[in-house]
Amino acid sequence: MAGIVKITYSGQVVKYIKDMVLKGELAPGDQVKEAEISKKLDISRAPVREAMQILINEGLVSSKPQKRKYITALTSKEIIDSYFTGGVLEAAAVAKSLDAYLAKDIVRLEKIVEKMHDLADSDSRSEQLATLDNHFHDVLFSRVDNQLLIELCRRSCQEISKFLLFRYWRNLFSVAEVYSRHKAIVDAIKNGDLVELEKVIRKHYNDSGLRMSRYGIDKIDLTNKGINQD
């Protein structure tokens, strides 16, 4: 049996389930069996139930009356909607903070983008690109003086769609595409172009949502449908 430290047991159960999702051992729509997890980790059912509630609150696990708990399965439209919403919110947040970005922030963003470009020949580039993408958006949020807006941005897609479908997300774009998509945002910030900045960030998210939509539970590819970027 794989025992765990019981001081923070519910949190470790949460991590265990999330790791299973990231590894593809639990896919959207799969049932999450509390008894099986309890036996696997050699703990009582109480911390597992507590972990389930945490994941339900985060949106990563769903539960319906008279039905068992399962990994949240998003439709193609729900994926697109989550990314569209994330793009609108992040674009507004970053644009509102445009005057707050310092020269050192732009340098940090440029270094991240250059590292993305340099990963073309790396065998582990998908994992590294995912890390760099997170760092990039962290820098963008670092000058946003509205914690609620930041949380809404992250929850709208990064903590649900991106996490649940991470194994697809990390290979959505080529290295060249990843580089150009992020460089466009940096260029808009450097130029102080408020309108262009909002446009490129919304397009950044909309393009991701459209490509991710093919992995919805209903497997409808909406790539060619397009979304109004204005």
Coordinates of N, CA and C in Angstrom, one line a residue:
M1 N 0.8 -1.2 0.0 CA 0.0 0.0 0.0 C 0.9 1.3 0.0
A2 N 0.4 2.3 -0.6 CA 1.1 3.5 -0.7 C 0.6 4.5 0.4
G3 N 1.3 4.4 1.6 CA 0.8 5.3 2.7 C 1.2 6.7 2.4
I4 N 0.5 7.6 3.1 CA 0.8 9.1 3.0 C 0.9 9.7 4.4
V5 N 1.5 10.8 4.6 CA 1.6 11.5 5.8 C 0.2 12.0 6.2
K6 N -0.3 11.7 7.3 CA -1.7 12.0 7.7 C -2.0 13.4 8.3
I7 N -0.9 14.2 8.5 CA -1.0 15.5 9.0 C -1.8 16.4 8.1
T8 N -1.5 16.3 6.8 CA -2.2 17.1 5.8 C -2.9 16.2 4.8
Y9 N -3.5 15.2 5.3 CA -4.1 14.1 4.5 C -5.0 14.5 3.4
S10 N -6.0 15.4 3.7 CA -6.9 15.8 2.7 C -6.3 16.6 1.5
G11 N -5.3 17.4 1.9 CA -4.5 18.1 0.9 C -3.7 17.2 0.0
Q12 N -3.2 16.1 0.6 CA -2.4 15.2 -0.1 C -3.3 14.3 -1.0
V13 N -4.5 14.1 -0.6 CA -5.4 13.3 -1.4 C -5.8 14.2 -2.6
V14 N -6.0 15.5 -2.4 CA -6.2 16.4 -3.5 C -5.1 16.3 -4.5
K15 N -3.9 16.4 -4.0 CA -2.7 16.3 -4.9 C -2.6 15.0 -5.6
Y16 N -2.9 13.9 -4.9 CA -2.9 12.6 -5.5 C -3.9 12.5 -6.7
I17 N -5.1 13.0 -6.5 CA -6.1 12.9 -7.6 C -5.7 13.9 -8.7
K18 N -5.2 15.0 -8.4 CA -4.7 15.9 -9.5 C -3.6 15.3 -10.3
D19 N -2.7 14.7 -9.6 CA -1.5 14.0 -10.3 C -2.1 12.9 -11.2
M20 N -3.1 12.2 -10.8 CA -3.7 11.2 -11.7 C -4.3 11.8 -12.9
V21 N -4.9 12.9 -12.8 CA -5.5 13.6 -13.9 C -4.4 14.1 -14.9
L22 N -3.3 14.7 -14.3 CA -2.2 15.1 -15.2 C -1.5 14.0 -15.9
K23 N -1.5 12.8 -15.3 CA -0.8 11.7 -15.9 C -1.7 10.9 -16.8
G24 N -3.0 11.3 -16.9 CA -3.9 10.7 -17.8 C -4.6 9.4 -17.2
E25 N -4.3 9.2 -15.9 CA -4.8 8.0 -15.2 C -6.3 8.2 -14.9
L26 N -6.7 9.4 -14.8 CA -8.1 9.8 -14.6 C -8.4 10.8 -15.7
A27 N -9.4 10.5 -16.5 CA -9.8 11.4 -17.6 C -11.1 12.1 -17.3
P28 N -11.4 13.2 -18.0 CA -12.7 13.8 -17.8 C -13.8 12.8 -18.0
G29 N -14.8 12.8 -17.1 CA -15.9 11.8 -17.2 C -15.7 10.6 -16.4
D30 N -14.4 10.3 -16.0 CA -14.1 9.1 -15.2 C -14.7 9.2 -13.7
Q31 N -15.2 8.2 -13.2 CA -15.7 8.1 -11.8 C -14.5 8.2 -10.9
V32 N -14.7 9.0 -9.8 CA -13.7 9.0 -8.7 C -14.2 8.2 -7.6
K33 N -13.6 7.1 -7.3 CA -14.1 6.1 -6.3 C -13.4 6.3 -5.0
E34 N -14.2 6.9 -4.0 CA -13.7 7.2 -2.7 C -13.1 6.0 -2.0
A35 N -13.8 4.9 -2.1 CA -13.4 3.7 -1.4 C -12.1 3.1 -1.9
E36 N -11.9 3.2 -3.2 CA -10.7 2.8 -3.9 C -9.5 3.6 -3.5
I37 N -9.7 4.9 -3.5 CA -8.7 5.9 -3.1 C -8.3 5.7 -1.7
S38 N -9.3 5.5 -0.8 CA -9.0 5.2 0.6 C -8.2 4.0 0.8
K39 N -8.5 2.9 0.1 CA -7.7 1.7 0.2 C -6.3 1.9 -0.4
K40 N -6.2 2.5 -1.5 CA -5.0 2.7 -2.2 C -4.0 3.5 -1.3
L41 N -4.5 4.5 -0.6 CA -3.6 5.4 0.2 C -3.6 5.0 1.7
D42 N -4.3 3.9 2.0 CA -4.3 3.4 3.3 C -4.8 4.5 4.4
I43 N -5.9 5.1 4.1 CA -6.4 6.1 5.0 C -7.9 5.9 5.1
S44 N -8.5 6.6 6.1 CA -10.0 6.5 6.2 C -10.7 7.2 5.1
R45 N -12.0 7.0 5.1 CA -12.8 7.7 4.0 C -13.0 9.2 4.3
A46 N -12.9 9.6 5.6 CA -13.2 11.0 5.9 C -12.3 12.0 5.2
P47 N -11.0 11.8 5.2 CA -10.1 12.8 4.4 C -10.4 12.7 2.9
V48 N -10.8 11.6 2.4 CA -11.1 11.5 1.0 C -12.3 12.3 0.6
R49 N -13.3 12.1 1.5 CA -14.6 12.9 1.3 C -14.3 14.4 1.4
E50 N -13.4 14.8 2.3 CA -13.0 16.2 2.4 C -12.3 16.7 1.2
A51 N -11.4 15.8 0.6 CA -10.7 16.2 -0.6 C -11.7 16.3 -1.8
M52 N -12.7 15.4 -1.8 CA -13.6 15.5 -2.9 C -14.4 16.8 -2.8
Q53 N -14.7 17.3 -1.6 CA -15.4 18.6 -1.5 C -14.6 19.7 -2.0
I54 N -13.3 19.7 -1.7 CA -12.3 20.7 -2.1 C -12.3 20.7 -3.6
L55 N -12.2 19.6 -4.3 CA -12.1 19.5 -5.7 C -13.4 19.9 -6.4
I56 N -14.5 19.6 -5.7 CA -15.8 20.0 -6.3 C -15.9 21.6 -6.2
N57 N -15.4 22.1 -5.1 CA -15.4 23.6 -5.0 C -14.5 24.3 -6.1
E58 N -13.4 23.6 -6.4 CA -12.5 24.1 -7.5 C -13.0 23.8 -8.9
G59 N -14.1 23.0 -9.0 CA -14.6 22.7 -10.3 C -14.0 21.5 -11.0
L60 N -13.0 20.9 -10.4 CA -12.3 19.8 -11.0 C -13.0 18.4 -10.9
V61 N -13.9 18.3 -9.9 CA -14.8 17.2 -9.7 C -16.2 17.6 -9.7
S62 N -17.1 16.8 -10.3 CA -18.5 17.1 -10.4 C -19.3 16.1 -9.6
S63 N -20.4 16.5 -9.1 CA -21.3 15.5 -8.4 C -22.7 16.0 -8.6
K64 N -23.6 15.0 -9.0 CA -25.0 15.3 -9.2 C -25.8 14.4 -8.2
P65 N -27.0 14.9 -7.8 CA -27.8 14.2 -6.9 C -28.1 12.7 -7.3
Q66 N -27.9 11.8 -6.5 CA -28.1 10.4 -6.7 C -27.1 9.8 -7.7
K67 N -26.0 10.6 -8.0 CA -25.0 10.1 -8.8 C -23.6 10.1 -8.2
R68 N -22.7 9.4 -8.6 CA -21.4 9.3 -8.0 C -20.5 10.5 -8.5
K69 N -19.4 10.7 -7.9 CA -18.5 11.8 -8.2 C -17.7 11.4 -9.4
Y70 N -17.4 12.4 -10.3 CA -16.6 12.1 -11.5 C -15.7 13.3 -11.8
I71 N -14.7 13.1 -12.6 CA -13.8 14.2 -13.0 C -14.6 15.0 -14.0
T72 N -14.7 16.3 -13.8 CA -15.5 17.2 -14.6 C -15.2 17.0 -16.1
A73 N -16.2 16.9 -16.9 CA -16.0 16.7 -18.3 C -16.7 17.9 -19.0
L74 N -15.9 18.7 -19.7 CA -16.4 19.9 -20.4 C -16.8 19.6 -21.8
T75 N -17.8 20.3 -22.3 CA -18.2 20.2 -23.7 C -17.3 21.2 -24.5
S76 N -17.3 21.0 -25.8 CA -16.5 21.9 -26.6 C -16.9 23.4 -26.4
K77 N -18.2 23.6 -26.3 CA -18.6 25.0 -26.1 C -18.2 25.5 -24.7
E78 N -18.3 24.7 -23.7 CA -17.9 25.1 -22.4 C -16.4 25.5 -22.4
I79 N -15.6 24.7 -23.1 CA -14.1 25.0 -23.2 C -13.9 26.4 -23.9
I80 N -14.6 26.6 -25.0 CA -14.5 27.9 -25.7 C -15.0 29.0 -24.8
D81 N -16.1 28.8 -24.2 CA -16.6 29.9 -23.3 C -15.7 30.2 -22.2
S82 N -15.0 29.2 -21.6 CA -14.1 29.5 -20.5 C -12.9 30.3 -21.0
Y83 N -12.4 29.9 -22.1 CA -11.2 30.6 -22.6 C -11.6 32.0 -23.1
F84 N -12.8 32.2 -23.7 CA -13.2 33.5 -24.1 C -13.3 34.4 -22.9
T85 N -13.9 33.9 -21.8 CA -14.1 34.7 -20.6 C -12.7 35.0 -20.0
G86 N -11.8 34.0 -20.0 CA -10.5 34.3 -19.5 C -9.8 35.4 -20.3
G87 N -9.9 35.3 -21.6 CA -9.3 36.3 -22.4 C -9.8 37.7 -22.2
V88 N -11.1 37.8 -22.0 CA -11.8 39.1 -21.8 C -11.3 39.7 -20.4
L89 N -11.2 38.9 -19.4 CA -10.8 39.3 -18.1 C -9.4 39.7 -18.0
E90 N -8.5 38.8 -18.6 CA -7.1 39.1 -18.5 C -6.7 40.3 -19.4
A91 N -7.4 40.5 -20.5 CA -7.1 41.6 -21.4 C -7.5 42.9 -20.6
A92 N -8.6 42.9 -20.0 CA -9.1 44.1 -19.2 C -8.1 44.4 -18.1
A93 N -7.7 43.3 -17.4 CA -6.8 43.5 -16.2 C -5.4 44.0 -16.6
V94 N -4.8 43.4 -17.7 CA -3.5 43.9 -18.1 C -3.6 45.3 -18.7
A95 N -4.6 45.5 -19.5 CA -4.7 46.8 -20.2 C -4.9 47.9 -19.1
K96 N -5.7 47.7 -18.1 CA -5.9 48.6 -17.0 C -4.6 48.9 -16.3
S97 N -3.7 48.0 -16.3 CA -2.4 48.1 -15.5 C -1.3 48.5 -16.4
L98 N -1.6 48.8 -17.7 CA -0.5 49.1 -18.7 C 0.5 50.1 -18.2
D99 N 0.1 51.2 -17.5 CA 1.0 52.2 -17.1 C 1.9 51.8 -15.9
A100 N 1.5 50.7 -15.3 CA 2.2 50.2 -14.1 C 3.4 49.3 -14.4
Y101 N 3.5 48.8 -15.6 CA 4.6 48.0 -16.0 C 5.9 48.8 -16.0
L102 N 6.9 48.2 -15.4 CA 8.2 48.8 -15.4 C 9.1 48.2 -16.5
A103 N 10.3 48.9 -16.7 CA 11.2 48.4 -17.7 C 11.7 47.0 -17.3
K104 N 11.8 46.7 -16.0 CA 12.3 45.4 -15.6 C 11.3 44.3 -15.9
D105 N 10.0 44.7 -15.8 CA 8.9 43.7 -16.2 C 9.0 43.3 -17.6
I106 N 9.2 44.3 -18.5 CA 9.3 44.0 -19.9 C 10.5 43.2 -20.2
V107 N 11.6 43.4 -19.5 CA 12.8 42.6 -19.7 C 12.5 41.2 -19.2
R108 N 11.8 41.0 -18.1 CA 11.5 39.6 -17.7 C 10.6 38.9 -18.7
L109 N 9.6 39.6 -19.3 CA 8.8 39.1 -20.3 C 9.6 38.7 -21.6
E110 N 10.5 39.6 -22.0 CA 11.3 39.3 -23.2 C 12.2 38.1 -22.9
K111 N 12.7 38.0 -21.7 CA 13.6 36.8 -21.5 C 12.8 35.5 -21.5
I112 N 11.6 35.5 -21.0 CA 10.7 34.4 -21.1 C 10.4 34.0 -22.5
V113 N 10.1 35.0 -23.3 CA 9.8 34.7 -24.7 C 11.0 34.2 -25.5
E114 N 12.2 34.7 -25.2 CA 13.4 34.2 -25.8 C 13.6 32.8 -25.4
K115 N 13.4 32.4 -24.2 CA 13.6 31.0 -23.7 C 12.6 30.1 -24.5
M116 N 11.4 30.6 -24.7 CA 10.4 29.8 -25.5 C 11.0 29.6 -26.9
H117 N 11.6 30.6 -27.5 CA 12.1 30.4 -28.8 C 13.3 29.4 -28.9
D118 N 14.1 29.4 -27.8 CA 15.3 28.6 -27.7 C 14.9 27.1 -27.5
L119 N 13.7 26.8 -27.2 CA 13.3 25.4 -26.9 C 13.0 24.6 -28.1
A120 N 13.2 25.1 -29.3 CA 12.9 24.4 -30.5 C 13.5 23.0 -30.6
D121 N 14.7 22.8 -30.1 CA 15.4 21.6 -30.2 C 15.4 20.8 -28.9
S122 N 14.6 21.2 -28.0 CA 14.6 20.5 -26.7 C 13.6 19.3 -26.7
D123 N 14.0 18.2 -26.1 CA 13.2 17.0 -26.1 C 12.1 17.1 -25.1
S124 N 12.2 18.0 -24.0 CA 11.2 18.2 -23.0 C 10.5 19.5 -23.2
R125 N 10.4 20.0 -24.4 CA 10.0 21.3 -24.6 C 8.5 21.6 -24.2
S126 N 7.6 20.6 -24.3 CA 6.3 20.8 -23.9 C 6.1 21.1 -22.4
E127 N 6.9 20.4 -21.6 CA 6.8 20.6 -20.2 C 7.4 22.0 -19.8
Q128 N 8.6 22.3 -20.5 CA 9.2 23.6 -20.2 C 8.4 24.7 -20.8
L129 N 7.8 24.6 -21.9 CA 6.9 25.6 -22.5 C 5.7 25.9 -21.5
A130 N 5.2 24.9 -20.9 CA 4.1 25.0 -20.0 C 4.5 25.9 -18.8
T131 N 5.7 25.6 -18.3 CA 6.3 26.3 -17.2 C 6.5 27.8 -17.5
L132 N 7.1 28.0 -18.7 CA 7.4 29.3 -19.1 C 6.1 30.1 -19.4
D133 N 5.1 29.4 -19.9 CA 3.8 30.1 -20.1 C 3.2 30.6 -18.8
N134 N 3.3 29.7 -17.7 CA 2.8 30.1 -16.4 C 3.6 31.3 -15.9
H135 N 4.9 31.3 -16.1 CA 5.7 32.4 -15.6 C 5.4 33.7 -16.3
F136 N 5.1 33.6 -17.6 CA 4.8 34.8 -18.4 C 3.5 35.4 -17.9
H137 N 2.5 34.6 -17.7 CA 1.2 35.2 -17.2 C 1.3 35.7 -15.7
D138 N 2.2 35.1 -15.0 CA 2.4 35.5 -13.6 C 3.0 37.0 -13.6
V139 N 3.9 37.2 -14.6 CA 4.5 38.6 -14.7 C 3.4 39.5 -15.1
L140 N 2.6 39.1 -16.0 CA 1.5 40.0 -16.4 C 0.6 40.4 -15.3
F141 N 0.3 39.4 -14.4 CA -0.6 39.6 -13.3 C 0.1 40.4 -12.1
S142 N 1.4 40.4 -12.2 CA 2.2 41.0 -11.1 C 1.9 42.5 -10.9
R143 N 1.4 43.2 -11.9 CA 1.1 44.6 -11.8 C -0.4 44.9 -11.8
V144 N -1.2 43.9 -11.7 CA -2.6 44.0 -11.6 C -3.0 44.2 -10.2
D145 N -3.5 45.4 -9.8 CA -3.9 45.7 -8.4 C -5.3 45.4 -8.2
N146 N -5.7 44.1 -8.4 CA -7.1 43.7 -8.2 C -7.1 42.2 -8.1
Q147 N -7.0 41.7 -6.8 CA -6.8 40.3 -6.6 C -8.0 39.5 -7.0
L148 N -9.2 40.1 -6.8 CA -10.4 39.4 -7.3 C -10.4 39.2 -8.8
L149 N -10.0 40.2 -9.5 CA -9.9 40.0 -11.0 C -8.9 39.0 -11.4
I150 N -7.8 38.9 -10.7 CA -6.8 37.9 -11.0 C -7.3 36.5 -10.7
E151 N -8.0 36.3 -9.6 CA -8.6 35.0 -9.3 C -9.6 34.6 -10.3
L152 N -10.5 35.6 -10.7 CA -11.5 35.3 -11.7 C -10.8 34.9 -13.1
C153 N -9.7 35.6 -13.4 CA -9.0 35.2 -14.6 C -8.5 33.8 -14.6
R154 N -7.8 33.5 -13.5 CA -7.3 32.1 -13.4 C -8.3 31.0 -13.3
R155 N -9.4 31.3 -12.6 CA -10.4 30.3 -12.4 C -11.2 30.0 -13.7
S156 N -11.3 31.1 -14.5 CA -12.1 31.0 -15.7 C -11.7 29.9 -16.7
C157 N -10.4 29.7 -16.8 CA -9.9 28.6 -17.7 C -8.7 27.9 -17.2
Q158 N -7.7 28.6 -16.6 CA -6.5 28.0 -16.2 C -6.6 26.9 -15.2
E159 N -7.5 27.1 -14.3 CA -7.6 26.0 -13.2 C -8.6 24.9 -13.6
I160 N -9.3 25.1 -14.7 CA -10.3 24.0 -15.0 C -9.9 23.5 -16.4
S161 N -10.2 24.2 -17.5 CA -10.0 23.7 -18.8 C -8.5 23.3 -19.0
K162 N -7.6 24.2 -18.7 CA -6.2 23.9 -18.9 C -5.7 22.7 -18.1
F163 N -6.1 22.7 -16.9 CA -5.7 21.6 -16.0 C -6.3 20.2 -16.5
L164 N -7.6 20.2 -16.7 CA -8.2 18.9 -17.1 C -7.7 18.4 -18.4
L165 N -7.3 19.3 -19.3 CA -6.9 18.9 -20.6 C -5.4 19.2 -20.8
F166 N -4.7 19.2 -19.7 CA -3.3 19.6 -19.8 C -2.5 18.8 -20.8
R167 N -2.7 17.5 -20.9 CA -1.9 16.7 -21.8 C -2.1 17.1 -23.3
Y168 N -3.3 17.7 -23.6 CA -3.5 18.2 -24.9 C -3.0 19.7 -25.0
W169 N -3.3 20.5 -24.0 CA -2.9 21.9 -24.0 C -1.5 22.1 -24.3
R170 N -0.6 21.3 -23.7 CA 0.8 21.6 -23.8 C 1.4 21.3 -25.2
N171 N 0.6 20.7 -26.1 CA 1.0 20.4 -27.4 C 0.1 21.1 -28.5
L172 N -0.6 22.1 -28.1 CA -1.6 22.8 -29.0 C -0.9 23.5 -30.1
F173 N 0.3 24.2 -29.7 CA 0.9 25.1 -30.6 C 2.4 24.6 -30.8
S174 N 2.9 24.9 -32.0 CA 4.3 24.7 -32.2 C 5.2 25.7 -31.4
V175 N 6.5 25.4 -31.3 CA 7.3 26.4 -30.6 C 7.3 27.7 -31.2
A176 N 7.3 27.8 -32.6 CA 7.3 29.0 -33.3 C 6.0 29.8 -33.0
E177 N 4.9 29.1 -32.9 CA 3.6 29.7 -32.6 C 3.5 30.2 -31.2
V178 N 4.1 29.4 -30.3 CA 4.1 29.9 -28.9 C 4.9 31.2 -28.8
Y179 N 6.1 31.2 -29.5 CA 6.9 32.4 -29.4 C 6.2 33.6 -30.0
S180 N 5.6 33.5 -31.2 CA 5.0 34.6 -31.8 C 3.8 35.1 -31.0
R181 N 3.0 34.2 -30.5 CA 1.8 34.6 -29.7 C 2.2 35.4 -28.5
H182 N 3.2 35.0 -27.8 CA 3.6 35.7 -26.6 C 4.4 37.0 -26.9
K183 N 5.2 37.0 -28.0 CA 5.9 38.2 -28.4 C 5.0 39.3 -28.8
A184 N 3.8 39.0 -29.4 CA 2.8 40.0 -29.7 C 2.3 40.7 -28.5
I185 N 2.2 40.0 -27.4 CA 1.7 40.7 -26.2 C 2.8 41.6 -25.6
V186 N 4.0 41.1 -25.6 CA 5.1 41.9 -25.1 C 5.3 43.2 -26.0
D187 N 5.2 43.1 -27.3 CA 5.3 44.2 -28.2 C 4.2 45.3 -27.9
A188 N 3.0 44.8 -27.7 CA 1.9 45.7 -27.4 C 2.2 46.5 -26.1
I189 N 2.7 45.8 -25.1 CA 3.0 46.5 -23.8 C 4.2 47.5 -24.1
K190 N 5.2 47.1 -24.8 CA 6.3 48.0 -25.0 C 5.9 49.2 -25.8
N191 N 5.0 49.1 -26.7 CA 4.5 50.2 -27.5 C 3.4 51.0 -26.8
G192 N 3.0 50.5 -25.6 CA 2.0 51.3 -24.9 C 0.6 51.3 -25.7
D193 N 0.4 50.3 -26.5 CA -0.8 50.3 -27.4 C -1.9 49.6 -26.6
L194 N -2.8 50.4 -26.0 CA -3.9 49.8 -25.2 C -4.8 48.9 -26.0
V195 N -5.2 49.5 -27.2 CA -6.2 48.8 -28.0 C -5.6 47.5 -28.5
E196 N -4.4 47.5 -29.0 CA -3.7 46.3 -29.6 C -3.5 45.3 -28.4
L197 N -3.1 45.8 -27.3 CA -2.9 44.9 -26.1 C -4.1 44.1 -25.8
E198 N -5.2 44.7 -25.7 CA -6.5 44.0 -25.4 C -6.8 43.0 -26.5
K199 N -6.6 43.4 -27.7 CA -6.9 42.6 -28.9 C -6.0 41.3 -28.9
V200 N -4.7 41.5 -28.7 CA -3.8 40.3 -28.8 C -4.0 39.3 -27.7
I201 N -4.3 39.8 -26.5 CA -4.6 38.9 -25.3 C -5.9 38.2 -25.5
R202 N -6.9 38.8 -26.0 CA -8.2 38.1 -26.2 C -8.0 37.1 -27.3
K203 N -7.2 37.4 -28.4 CA -7.0 36.5 -29.5 C -6.1 35.3 -29.0
H204 N -5.2 35.6 -28.1 CA -4.3 34.6 -27.5 C -5.2 33.5 -26.8
Y205 N -6.2 33.9 -26.1 CA -7.1 33.0 -25.4 C -8.1 32.3 -26.3
N206 N -8.6 33.1 -27.2 CA -9.6 32.6 -28.1 C -9.0 31.5 -29.0
D207 N -7.8 31.7 -29.5 CA -7.2 30.7 -30.3 C -6.9 29.4 -29.6
S208 N -6.5 29.6 -28.3 CA -6.3 28.4 -27.4 C -7.6 27.6 -27.2
G209 N -8.7 28.4 -27.0 CA -10.0 27.8 -26.7 C -10.5 27.0 -27.9
L210 N -10.3 27.6 -29.1 CA -10.8 27.0 -30.3 C -10.0 25.6 -30.6
R211 N -8.7 25.6 -30.4 CA -8.0 24.4 -30.6 C -8.3 23.4 -29.5
M212 N -8.5 23.8 -28.3 CA -8.9 22.9 -27.2 C -10.3 22.3 -27.3
S213 N -11.1 23.0 -28.1 CA -12.5 22.6 -28.2 C -12.7 21.2 -28.7
R214 N -11.7 20.8 -29.6 CA -11.8 19.4 -30.2 C -11.7 18.3 -29.1
Y215 N -11.2 18.7 -27.9 CA -11.0 17.7 -26.9 C -12.2 17.7 -25.9
G216 N -13.2 18.4 -26.2 CA -14.4 18.4 -25.3 C -15.0 17.0 -25.3
I217 N -15.9 16.8 -24.3 CA -16.5 15.5 -24.1 C -17.3 15.1 -25.3
D218 N -17.9 16.1 -26.0 CA -18.7 15.8 -27.1 C -17.9 15.8 -28.4
K219 N -16.5 16.1 -28.3 CA -15.6 16.0 -29.4 C -16.0 16.7 -30.7
I220 N -16.5 17.9 -30.5 CA -16.9 18.7 -31.6 C -15.8 19.7 -31.9
D221 N -15.2 19.7 -33.1 CA -14.1 20.6 -33.5 C -14.7 21.9 -34.0
L222 N -14.6 22.9 -33.3 CA -15.1 24.2 -33.6 C -14.0 25.2 -34.2
T223 N -12.9 24.6 -34.5 CA -11.7 25.4 -35.0 C -12.1 26.3 -36.1
N224 N -12.9 25.9 -37.0 CA -13.2 26.7 -38.2 C -14.4 27.6 -38.0
K225 N -15.0 27.6 -36.8 CA -16.2 28.4 -36.6 C -15.8 29.9 -36.4
G226 N -14.6 30.0 -35.7 CA -14.2 31.4 -35.4 C -14.9 32.1 -34.3
I227 N -14.2 33.0 -33.6 CA -14.9 33.8 -32.6 C -14.6 35.3 -32.9
N228 N -15.5 36.1 -32.7 CA -15.3 37.6 -32.9 C -14.3 38.1 -31.9
Q229 N -13.2 38.7 -32.4 CA -12.1 39.1 -31.6 C -12.4 40.6 -31.1
D230 N -13.3 41.2 -31.6 CA -13.5 42.6 -31.2 C -14.2 42.8 -29.9

